[in-house]
């Protein structure tokens, strides 16, 4: 075991380069798997099972992942002063993972789904909750300055669990069996690439106290509710499709939704490596440097979004036709007509990437109440807007709902961040003691 952990922990002389490289590799593997899995299940198991898997994996499962995650990652990785020990974060995560499993089971009991559909979704919830447990270890890797270990965990866990899932699905032809195998592989991956590796790193404090779990919950409670509401808004169109259009439509919508994973992947490459720097700049009241770096990152995200939207509007229809051919003759003509919704979703994905940048900025500023208010208003709008647009417009209506909701939330985050920067910068300038002239 020591040889195994040494192999994973070992890095080259330039740790920052390793951090950037493995963060890119891990983020790519994770996002690519999330993007193509639904597509592959549709190809192997058919449109109905593909739709069940898509909804369970990327919607219900992801919603329960966020309950396990509890919005703590940005708080933990920016806890540079060691306000809480790793043991506090770990035992808090045990509690939230159990809560997520119970909540997922409770939702399925009242959902009205068939036993088979409910069982598949419950297994996917378990898969995502294990992912949520891995996140507390990966966040600690990053807090310890070892982002490369986070990347390795993402990459190797994803390859292991997805590989086992696809092999099982191809051999058995049974989605339920494949989901069981994927859960077991995910648990093994957490043990191999997270638990034993962090144990081998010196200086990690596993001590914990129940009272500190309460204060940690109080400190991050609004972040959790905000992140939970964020994903509800992000997925409101998917929930509406599941409720009003059925399993096959869920599968088709997830296919044209895939580019959002690519945009968020690219945004993650840009944002994650600079979170520690932005935190230090804000804590040290280097407001001008903080604002400059934030604008640079936002400019990169904006440029990538413009390129992506332009590419989709030029190549969208041919790409969808190609997807139909890959899926098989049974899917001919079922995707090509959605090239406009395809473009709208990509534009919405760009807005969401910009939103995430400013979300992290507000977390660094510890403006949890502002974050909560934005998401609360957005969730209320989503609960009304998404079902109406889906009922009246089908999949195109769902794409419009997604774009409008993402654009509205982005505007709220951007305005709040820069208003705070302006106020804090002004106070910093007024607080400078001027030296008398000589």
Tab-separated table of C-alpha atoms in Angstrom:
chain	number	residue	atom	x	y	z
A	1	UNK	CA	0.000	0.000	0.000
A	2	UNK	CA	2.901	2.358	0.724
A	3	UNK	CA	4.256	1.758	-2.773
A	4	UNK	CA	0.818	2.466	-4.237
A	5	UNK	CA	0.416	5.766	-2.389
A	6	UNK	CA	3.981	6.845	-3.157
A	7	UNK	CA	3.321	6.219	-6.838
A	8	UNK	CA	0.257	8.478	-6.780
A	9	UNK	CA	1.776	11.193	-4.570
A	10	UNK	CA	5.013	11.407	-6.534
A	11	UNK	CA	5.278	14.494	-8.751
A	12	UNK	CA	7.909	16.262	-10.820
A	13	UNK	CA	10.097	19.168	-9.665
A	14	UNK	CA	7.456	21.684	-10.797
A	15	UNK	CA	4.398	20.970	-8.640
A	16	UNK	CA	2.391	23.870	-10.095
A	17	UNK	CA	2.769	22.418	-13.557
A	18	UNK	CA	1.620	19.031	-12.257
A	19	UNK	CA	-1.341	20.717	-10.570
A	20	UNK	CA	-2.438	22.354	-13.818
A	21	UNK	CA	-1.826	19.265	-15.972
A	22	UNK	CA	-3.616	16.760	-13.733
A	23	UNK	CA	-6.460	19.175	-13.056
A	24	UNK	CA	-7.015	19.355	-16.804
A	25	UNK	CA	-6.805	15.577	-17.234
A	26	UNK	CA	-9.104	14.839	-14.304
A	27	UNK	CA	-11.640	17.493	-15.242
A	28	UNK	CA	-11.665	16.275	-18.834
A	29	UNK	CA	-12.215	12.633	-17.868
A	30	UNK	CA	-14.998	13.529	-15.442
A	31	UNK	CA	-16.804	15.901	-17.803
A	32	UNK	CA	-16.315	13.692	-20.875
A	33	UNK	CA	-17.783	10.688	-19.081
A	34	UNK	CA	-20.751	12.712	-17.858
A	35	UNK	CA	-21.259	14.025	-21.371
A	36	UNK	CA	-21.154	10.778	-23.354
A	37	UNK	CA	-22.532	8.186	-20.939
A	38	UNK	CA	-26.177	8.970	-21.672
A	39	UNK	CA	-25.417	8.928	-25.380
A	40	UNK	CA	-23.773	5.498	-25.127
A	41	UNK	CA	-26.610	4.052	-23.016
A	42	UNK	CA	-29.116	5.239	-25.631
A	43	UNK	CA	-27.041	3.491	-28.312
A	44	UNK	CA	-26.634	0.228	-26.360
A	45	UNK	CA	-29.903	-0.061	-24.399
A	46	UNK	CA	-32.412	1.974	-26.421
A	47	UNK	CA	-34.113	5.344	-26.093
A	48	UNK	CA	-36.299	4.560	-23.072
A	49	UNK	CA	-33.500	3.104	-20.927
A	50	UNK	CA	-31.263	5.867	-22.211
A	51	UNK	CA	-33.794	8.420	-21.005
A	52	UNK	CA	-34.092	6.758	-17.579
A	53	UNK	CA	-30.317	6.687	-17.225
A	54	UNK	CA	-29.948	10.308	-18.370
A	55	UNK	CA	-32.517	11.570	-15.893
A	56	UNK	CA	-31.203	9.419	-13.041
A	57	UNK	CA	-27.523	10.166	-13.628
A	58	UNK	CA	-27.494	13.826	-14.599
A	59	UNK	CA	-30.587	15.091	-12.762
A	60	UNK	CA	-31.810	13.144	-9.697
A	61	UNK	CA	-28.397	11.606	-8.970
A	62	UNK	CA	-26.655	14.944	-9.399
A	63	UNK	CA	-29.226	16.669	-7.185
A	64	UNK	CA	-28.458	14.146	-4.421
A	65	UNK	CA	-24.724	14.590	-5.043
A	66	UNK	CA	-25.231	18.251	-4.223
A	67	UNK	CA	-26.992	17.328	-0.999
A	68	UNK	CA	-23.986	15.170	-0.048
A	69	UNK	CA	-21.581	17.881	-1.242
A	70	UNK	CA	-23.481	20.492	0.804
A	71	UNK	CA	-21.831	23.376	-1.057
A	72	UNK	CA	-18.735	23.003	1.125
A	73	UNK	CA	-16.000	22.509	-1.489
A	74	UNK	CA	-15.363	26.224	-2.209
A	75	UNK	CA	-15.482	26.914	1.544
A	76	UNK	CA	-13.032	24.099	2.319
A	77	UNK	CA	-10.476	24.879	-0.370
A	78	UNK	CA	-10.492	28.580	0.547
A	79	UNK	CA	-10.110	27.788	4.282
A	80	UNK	CA	-6.451	28.719	4.127
A	81	UNK	CA	-6.308	29.756	7.795
A	82	UNK	CA	-7.401	26.286	8.994
A	83	UNK	CA	-10.628	27.439	10.596
A	84	UNK	CA	-11.816	23.797	10.457
A	85	UNK	CA	-9.836	20.555	10.521
A	86	UNK	CA	-10.125	17.879	7.873
A	87	UNK	CA	-11.764	15.609	10.445
A	88	UNK	CA	-14.533	18.177	10.854
A	89	UNK	CA	-15.114	18.297	7.096
A	90	UNK	CA	-14.972	14.491	6.800
A	91	UNK	CA	-17.502	13.707	9.535
A	92	UNK	CA	-19.788	16.439	8.278
A	93	UNK	CA	-19.633	14.738	4.867
A	94	UNK	CA	-20.550	11.365	6.398
A	95	UNK	CA	-23.723	12.969	7.735
A	96	UNK	CA	-24.644	14.703	4.471
A	97	UNK	CA	-24.016	11.533	2.427
A	98	UNK	CA	-26.420	9.601	4.656
A	99	UNK	CA	-28.944	12.418	4.329
A	100	UNK	CA	-28.597	12.327	0.536
A	101	UNK	CA	-29.269	8.577	0.392
A	102	UNK	CA	-32.357	8.969	2.575
A	103	UNK	CA	-33.629	11.928	0.564
A	104	UNK	CA	-33.105	10.093	-2.729
A	105	UNK	CA	-34.961	7.064	-1.423
A	106	UNK	CA	-37.778	9.252	-0.102
A	107	UNK	CA	-38.164	11.010	-3.443
A	108	UNK	CA	-38.394	7.695	-5.285
A	109	UNK	CA	-41.012	6.337	-2.852
A	110	UNK	CA	-43.415	9.139	-3.801
A	111	UNK	CA	-42.375	9.473	-7.450
A	112	UNK	CA	-44.799	6.958	-8.906
A	113	UNK	CA	-42.042	5.353	-11.005
A	114	UNK	CA	-42.041	1.659	-11.835
A	115	UNK	CA	-39.984	-0.544	-9.507
A	116	UNK	CA	-37.324	-1.033	-12.163
A	117	UNK	CA	-36.971	2.681	-12.955
A	118	UNK	CA	-36.887	3.590	-9.251
A	119	UNK	CA	-34.214	0.938	-8.539
A	120	UNK	CA	-31.991	2.139	-11.387
A	121	UNK	CA	-32.277	5.746	-10.228
A	122	UNK	CA	-31.585	4.742	-6.609
A	123	UNK	CA	-28.369	2.985	-7.702
A	124	UNK	CA	-27.348	6.081	-9.639
A	125	UNK	CA	-28.029	8.141	-6.517
A	126	UNK	CA	-25.675	5.797	-4.628
A	127	UNK	CA	-23.038	6.255	-7.339
A	128	UNK	CA	-23.277	10.032	-7.068
A	129	UNK	CA	-23.259	10.008	-3.253
A	130	UNK	CA	-19.981	8.035	-3.344
A	131	UNK	CA	-18.716	10.745	-5.668
A	132	UNK	CA	-19.786	13.277	-3.034
A	133	UNK	CA	-17.743	11.446	-0.385
A	134	UNK	CA	-14.695	11.486	-2.659
A	135	UNK	CA	-15.092	15.236	-3.022
A	136	UNK	CA	-14.197	15.954	0.625
A	137	UNK	CA	-10.861	14.161	0.112
A	138	UNK	CA	-10.239	15.898	-3.211
A	139	UNK	CA	-11.002	19.278	-1.641
A	140	UNK	CA	-8.438	18.547	1.070
A	141	UNK	CA	-5.852	17.616	-1.561
A	142	UNK	CA	-6.389	21.053	-3.094
A	143	UNK	CA	-6.312	22.831	0.286
A	144	UNK	CA	-2.961	21.108	0.940
A	145	UNK	CA	-1.604	22.506	-2.346
A	146	UNK	CA	-1.853	19.117	-4.108
A	147	UNK	CA	-4.423	19.795	-6.808
A	148	UNK	CA	-2.681	17.168	-8.958
A	149	UNK	CA	-3.996	14.481	-6.579
A	150	UNK	CA	-7.527	15.798	-7.087
A	151	UNK	CA	-6.992	15.461	-10.824
A	152	UNK	CA	-5.615	11.945	-10.509
A	153	UNK	CA	-8.562	10.888	-8.367
A	154	UNK	CA	-11.064	12.320	-10.837
A	155	UNK	CA	-9.326	10.680	-13.778
A	156	UNK	CA	-8.707	7.216	-12.347
A	157	UNK	CA	-11.998	6.871	-10.446
A	158	UNK	CA	-13.912	7.892	-13.559
A	159	UNK	CA	-12.030	5.487	-15.818
A	160	UNK	CA	-12.525	2.629	-13.355
A	161	UNK	CA	-16.242	3.106	-12.668
A	162	UNK	CA	-17.233	4.040	-16.223
A	163	UNK	CA	-15.166	1.226	-17.679
A	164	UNK	CA	-16.798	-1.316	-15.363
A	165	UNK	CA	-20.253	0.110	-16.124
A	166	UNK	CA	-19.869	-0.053	-19.908
A	167	UNK	CA	-18.308	-3.516	-19.895
A	168	UNK	CA	-21.112	-4.808	-17.690
A	169	UNK	CA	-23.761	-3.193	-19.903
A	170	UNK	CA	-22.250	-4.647	-23.078
A	171	UNK	CA	-21.886	-8.140	-21.603
A	172	UNK	CA	-25.196	-8.376	-19.734
A	173	UNK	CA	-27.342	-6.009	-21.800
A	174	UNK	CA	-29.047	-5.147	-18.509
A	175	UNK	CA	-28.957	-1.535	-17.285
A	176	UNK	CA	-29.818	-2.527	-13.711
A	177	UNK	CA	-26.874	-4.956	-13.486
A	178	UNK	CA	-24.519	-2.381	-15.010
A	179	UNK	CA	-25.566	0.250	-12.458
A	180	UNK	CA	-24.867	-2.178	-9.589
A	181	UNK	CA	-21.391	-2.854	-10.974
A	182	UNK	CA	-20.728	0.881	-11.375
A	183	UNK	CA	-21.590	1.594	-7.725
A	184	UNK	CA	-19.181	-1.098	-6.497
A	185	UNK	CA	-16.426	0.212	-8.782
A	186	UNK	CA	-17.009	3.775	-7.578
A	187	UNK	CA	-16.663	2.723	-3.925
A	188	UNK	CA	-13.436	0.876	-4.753
A	189	UNK	CA	-12.133	3.970	-6.537
A	190	UNK	CA	-12.799	6.209	-3.530
A	191	UNK	CA	-10.805	3.824	-1.325
A	192	UNK	CA	-7.894	3.417	-3.755
A	193	UNK	CA	-7.456	6.984	-5.007
A	194	UNK	CA	-8.662	9.096	-2.092
A	195	UNK	CA	-8.822	7.473	1.343
A	196	UNK	CA	-5.464	5.679	1.409
A	197	UNK	CA	-3.685	8.485	-0.440
A	198	UNK	CA	-4.705	11.238	1.979
A	199	UNK	CA	-3.719	8.983	4.905
A	200	UNK	CA	-0.165	8.949	3.505
A	201	UNK	CA	0.130	12.770	3.532
A	202	UNK	CA	1.640	14.349	6.642
A	203	UNK	CA	-0.040	17.232	8.441
A	204	UNK	CA	-3.679	16.278	7.806
A	205	UNK	CA	-5.657	16.594	11.044
A	206	UNK	CA	-8.358	13.916	11.398
A	207	UNK	CA	-9.552	15.120	14.812
A	208	UNK	CA	-13.131	16.330	14.993
A	209	UNK	CA	-15.724	17.591	17.435
A	210	UNK	CA	-19.506	17.455	17.288
A	211	UNK	CA	-19.823	21.118	18.249
A	212	UNK	CA	-17.655	22.120	15.303
A	213	UNK	CA	-19.905	20.158	12.953
A	214	UNK	CA	-22.766	22.381	14.080
A	215	UNK	CA	-20.798	25.569	13.470
A	216	UNK	CA	-19.608	24.250	10.092
A	217	UNK	CA	-23.215	23.561	9.129
A	218	UNK	CA	-24.182	27.060	10.228
A	219	UNK	CA	-21.285	28.565	8.258
A	220	UNK	CA	-22.123	26.694	5.054
A	221	UNK	CA	-25.875	26.143	5.371
A	222	UNK	CA	-26.765	28.998	3.066
A	223	UNK	CA	-24.141	27.806	0.574
A	224	UNK	CA	-25.743	24.354	0.554
A	225	UNK	CA	-29.267	25.675	0.044
A	226	UNK	CA	-27.906	27.980	-2.653
A	227	UNK	CA	-26.086	25.201	-4.516
A	228	UNK	CA	-29.104	22.909	-4.199
A	229	UNK	CA	-31.353	25.623	-5.616
A	230	UNK	CA	-28.753	26.381	-8.282
A	231	UNK	CA	-28.915	22.849	-9.602
A	232	UNK	CA	-32.689	22.856	-9.455
A	233	UNK	CA	-32.703	25.977	-11.631
A	234	UNK	CA	-30.038	24.436	-13.893
A	235	UNK	CA	-32.151	21.262	-14.255
A	236	UNK	CA	-35.650	22.778	-14.151
A	237	UNK	CA	-36.117	22.134	-17.860
A	238	UNK	CA	-35.086	18.461	-17.394
A	239	UNK	CA	-37.521	17.969	-14.525
A	240	UNK	CA	-40.275	19.526	-16.651
A	241	UNK	CA	-39.473	17.214	-19.576
A	242	UNK	CA	-39.549	14.135	-17.318
A	243	UNK	CA	-42.924	15.226	-15.938
A	244	UNK	CA	-44.590	16.202	-19.220
A	245	UNK	CA	-42.776	14.581	-22.180
A	246	UNK	CA	-41.500	11.170	-20.972
A	247	UNK	CA	-38.300	9.078	-20.908
A	248	UNK	CA	-37.387	9.226	-24.604
A	249	UNK	CA	-37.618	13.036	-24.669
A	250	UNK	CA	-35.342	13.164	-21.616
A	251	UNK	CA	-32.755	11.205	-23.563
A	252	UNK	CA	-32.955	13.465	-26.617
A	253	UNK	CA	-32.713	16.621	-24.521
A	254	UNK	CA	-29.640	15.265	-22.723
A	255	UNK	CA	-27.958	14.611	-26.065
A	256	UNK	CA	-28.311	18.238	-27.181
A	257	UNK	CA	-27.415	19.309	-23.625
A	258	UNK	CA	-23.978	17.637	-23.853
A	259	UNK	CA	-22.004	20.746	-24.990
A	260	UNK	CA	-22.651	22.439	-21.641
A	261	UNK	CA	-20.289	19.875	-20.104
A	262	UNK	CA	-17.553	20.902	-22.540
A	263	UNK	CA	-18.008	24.596	-21.714
A	264	UNK	CA	-18.003	23.967	-17.965
A	265	UNK	CA	-14.967	21.736	-18.405
A	266	UNK	CA	-13.071	24.492	-20.178
A	267	UNK	CA	-14.204	27.023	-17.584
A	268	UNK	CA	-13.000	24.698	-14.810
A	269	UNK	CA	-9.548	24.591	-16.419
A	270	UNK	CA	-9.460	28.377	-16.223
A	271	UNK	CA	-11.106	28.957	-12.823
A	272	UNK	CA	-9.851	26.245	-10.437
A	273	UNK	CA	-6.104	26.928	-10.515
A	274	UNK	CA	-6.683	30.591	-9.572
A	275	UNK	CA	-9.062	30.160	-6.626
A	276	UNK	CA	-6.264	30.179	-4.051
A	277	UNK	CA	-4.715	33.259	-5.657
A	278	UNK	CA	-8.037	35.104	-5.722
A	279	UNK	CA	-8.627	34.170	-2.081
A	280	UNK	CA	-5.222	35.530	-1.037
A	281	UNK	CA	-5.727	38.743	-3.006
A	282	UNK	CA	-9.128	39.353	-1.424
A	283	UNK	CA	-7.937	38.508	2.110
A	284	UNK	CA	-4.978	40.872	1.697
A	285	UNK	CA	-7.285	43.576	0.276
A	286	UNK	CA	-5.354	43.658	-3.015
A	287	UNK	CA	-8.622	44.720	-4.653
A	288	UNK	CA	-7.162	46.028	-7.888
A	289	UNK	CA	-5.239	42.782	-8.506
A	290	UNK	CA	-8.335	40.744	-7.582
A	291	UNK	CA	-10.513	42.679	-10.019
A	292	UNK	CA	-7.932	42.435	-12.793
A	293	UNK	CA	-7.609	38.655	-12.434
A	294	UNK	CA	-11.405	38.237	-12.281
A	295	UNK	CA	-11.806	40.243	-15.494
A	296	UNK	CA	-9.112	38.188	-17.228
A	297	UNK	CA	-10.824	34.910	-16.344
A	298	UNK	CA	-14.239	36.290	-17.345
A	299	UNK	CA	-12.772	37.424	-20.674
A	300	UNK	CA	-11.457	33.928	-21.410
A	301	UNK	CA	-14.821	32.363	-20.572
A	302	UNK	CA	-16.634	34.920	-22.731
A	303	UNK	CA	-14.297	34.263	-25.678
A	304	UNK	CA	-14.768	30.500	-25.397
A	305	UNK	CA	-18.540	30.978	-25.292
A	306	UNK	CA	-18.547	33.133	-28.438
A	307	UNK	CA	-16.460	30.516	-30.275
A	308	UNK	CA	-18.703	27.686	-29.085
A	309	UNK	CA	-21.961	29.432	-30.043
A	310	UNK	CA	-20.570	30.404	-33.452
A	311	UNK	CA	-19.424	26.844	-34.051
A	312	UNK	CA	-22.798	25.389	-33.081
A	313	UNK	CA	-24.790	27.713	-35.326
A	314	UNK	CA	-22.511	26.854	-38.271
A	315	UNK	CA	-22.066	23.134	-37.610
A	316	UNK	CA	-25.015	22.329	-35.333
A	317	UNK	CA	-27.214	20.522	-37.848
A	318	UNK	CA	-24.397	18.372	-39.343
A	319	UNK	CA	-23.261	17.425	-35.831
A	320	UNK	CA	-26.787	16.351	-34.866
A	321	UNK	CA	-27.145	14.338	-38.075
A	322	UNK	CA	-23.851	12.630	-37.243
A	323	UNK	CA	-25.162	11.833	-33.755
A	324	UNK	CA	-28.267	10.251	-35.317
A	325	UNK	CA	-26.091	8.027	-37.477
A	326	UNK	CA	-23.952	6.981	-34.518
A	327	UNK	CA	-27.047	6.164	-32.461
A	328	UNK	CA	-28.448	4.026	-35.263
A	329	UNK	CA	-31.200	3.901	-37.873
A	330	UNK	CA	-33.955	4.017	-35.237
A	331	UNK	CA	-32.929	7.599	-34.386
A	332	UNK	CA	-32.933	8.970	-37.955
A	333	UNK	CA	-34.544	12.427	-38.114
A	334	UNK	CA	-35.068	12.689	-34.349
A	335	UNK	CA	-32.256	15.130	-33.518
A	336	UNK	CA	-31.474	17.237	-36.600
A	337	UNK	CA	-34.526	19.456	-36.127
A	338	UNK	CA	-33.194	20.625	-32.763
A	339	UNK	CA	-30.247	22.651	-34.088
A	340	UNK	CA	-31.685	25.966	-32.780
A	341	UNK	CA	-32.279	24.574	-29.240
A	342	UNK	CA	-28.748	23.141	-29.506
A	343	UNK	CA	-27.352	26.658	-29.971
A	344	UNK	CA	-29.524	28.142	-27.229
A	345	UNK	CA	-28.288	25.528	-24.760
A	346	UNK	CA	-24.649	26.226	-25.625
A	347	UNK	CA	-25.211	29.953	-25.041
A	348	UNK	CA	-26.890	29.136	-21.726
A	349	UNK	CA	-23.896	26.957	-20.816
A	350	UNK	CA	-21.573	29.891	-21.404
A	351	UNK	CA	-23.706	32.027	-19.089
A	352	UNK	CA	-23.546	29.289	-16.459
A	353	UNK	CA	-19.743	29.141	-16.655
A	354	UNK	CA	-19.546	32.917	-16.124
A	355	UNK	CA	-22.042	32.566	-13.269
A	356	UNK	CA	-19.813	29.977	-11.577
A	357	UNK	CA	-16.814	32.299	-11.689
A	358	UNK	CA	-18.763	35.025	-9.915
A	359	UNK	CA	-20.274	32.476	-7.529
A	360	UNK	CA	-16.766	31.555	-6.389
A	361	UNK	CA	-15.953	35.251	-6.054
A	362	UNK	CA	-18.913	35.734	-3.709
A	363	UNK	CA	-17.867	32.659	-1.703
A	364	UNK	CA	-14.382	34.123	-1.325
A	365	UNK	CA	-16.037	37.341	-0.137
A	366	UNK	CA	-18.158	35.195	2.242
A	367	UNK	CA	-21.373	36.711	0.860
A	368	UNK	CA	-23.525	33.625	1.432
A	369	UNK	CA	-26.720	35.569	2.002
A	370	UNK	CA	-26.411	37.356	-1.323
A	371	UNK	CA	-25.846	34.010	-3.092
A	372	UNK	CA	-28.893	32.536	-1.360
A	373	UNK	CA	-31.171	35.422	-2.354
A	374	UNK	CA	-30.205	35.187	-6.012
A	375	UNK	CA	-30.858	31.450	-6.125
A	376	UNK	CA	-34.102	31.688	-4.170
A	377	UNK	CA	-35.558	34.198	-6.632
A	378	UNK	CA	-34.259	32.167	-9.594
A	379	UNK	CA	-35.769	28.922	-8.239
A	380	UNK	CA	-39.164	30.568	-7.834
A	381	UNK	CA	-39.007	31.816	-11.429
A	382	UNK	CA	-37.829	28.393	-12.689
A	383	UNK	CA	-40.698	26.549	-10.980
A	384	UNK	CA	-43.168	28.597	-13.025
A	385	UNK	CA	-41.271	29.283	-16.252
A	386	UNK	CA	-39.805	25.853	-17.126
A	387	UNK	CA	-43.032	23.772	-16.999
A	388	UNK	CA	-44.951	26.379	-18.996
A	389	UNK	CA	-42.346	26.618	-21.750
A	390	UNK	CA	-41.960	22.823	-21.931
A	391	UNK	CA	-45.724	22.204	-22.095
A	392	UNK	CA	-46.196	24.827	-24.825
A	393	UNK	CA	-42.913	24.439	-26.685
A	394	UNK	CA	-41.605	20.925	-26.054
A	395	UNK	CA	-37.826	20.503	-26.280
A	396	UNK	CA	-37.305	23.942	-27.934
A	397	UNK	CA	-39.296	25.470	-25.089
A	398	UNK	CA	-37.026	23.683	-22.592
A	399	UNK	CA	-33.959	25.164	-24.323
A	400	UNK	CA	-35.427	28.678	-24.095
A	401	UNK	CA	-36.225	28.111	-20.414
A	402	UNK	CA	-32.635	27.041	-19.732
A	403	UNK	CA	-31.139	30.046	-21.536
A	404	UNK	CA	-33.436	32.608	-19.898
A	405	UNK	CA	-32.817	31.201	-16.418
A	406	UNK	CA	-29.027	31.068	-16.845
A	407	UNK	CA	-28.870	34.588	-18.284
A	408	UNK	CA	-30.964	35.989	-15.426
A	409	UNK	CA	-28.866	34.323	-12.718
A	410	UNK	CA	-25.620	35.403	-14.362
A	411	UNK	CA	-26.744	39.022	-14.439
A	412	UNK	CA	-27.552	38.866	-10.718
A	413	UNK	CA	-24.158	37.399	-9.774
A	414	UNK	CA	-22.140	39.773	-11.935
A	415	UNK	CA	-23.899	42.860	-10.566
A	416	UNK	CA	-23.465	41.754	-6.933
A	417	UNK	CA	-19.771	40.877	-7.292
A	418	UNK	CA	-18.754	44.116	-8.968
A	419	UNK	CA	-20.844	46.243	-6.628
A	420	UNK	CA	-18.976	44.611	-3.734
A	421	UNK	CA	-15.602	45.119	-5.447
A	422	UNK	CA	-16.392	48.794	-5.994
A	423	UNK	CA	-17.425	49.332	-2.369
A	424	UNK	CA	-14.481	47.412	-0.893
A	425	UNK	CA	-12.000	49.071	-3.240
A	426	UNK	CA	-13.264	52.499	-2.273
A	427	UNK	CA	-12.904	51.728	1.437
A	428	UNK	CA	-9.394	50.371	0.881
A	429	UNK	CA	-8.339	53.575	-0.850
A	430	UNK	CA	-9.880	55.774	1.869
A	431	UNK	CA	-8.192	53.672	4.560
A	432	UNK	CA	-4.677	54.290	3.231
A	433	UNK	CA	-2.766	56.622	5.538
A	434	UNK	CA	-1.128	59.286	3.434
A	435	UNK	CA	2.373	60.334	4.394
A	436	UNK	CA	2.897	64.065	4.911
A	437	UNK	CA	4.870	65.842	2.182
A	438	UNK	CA	8.577	66.136	2.845
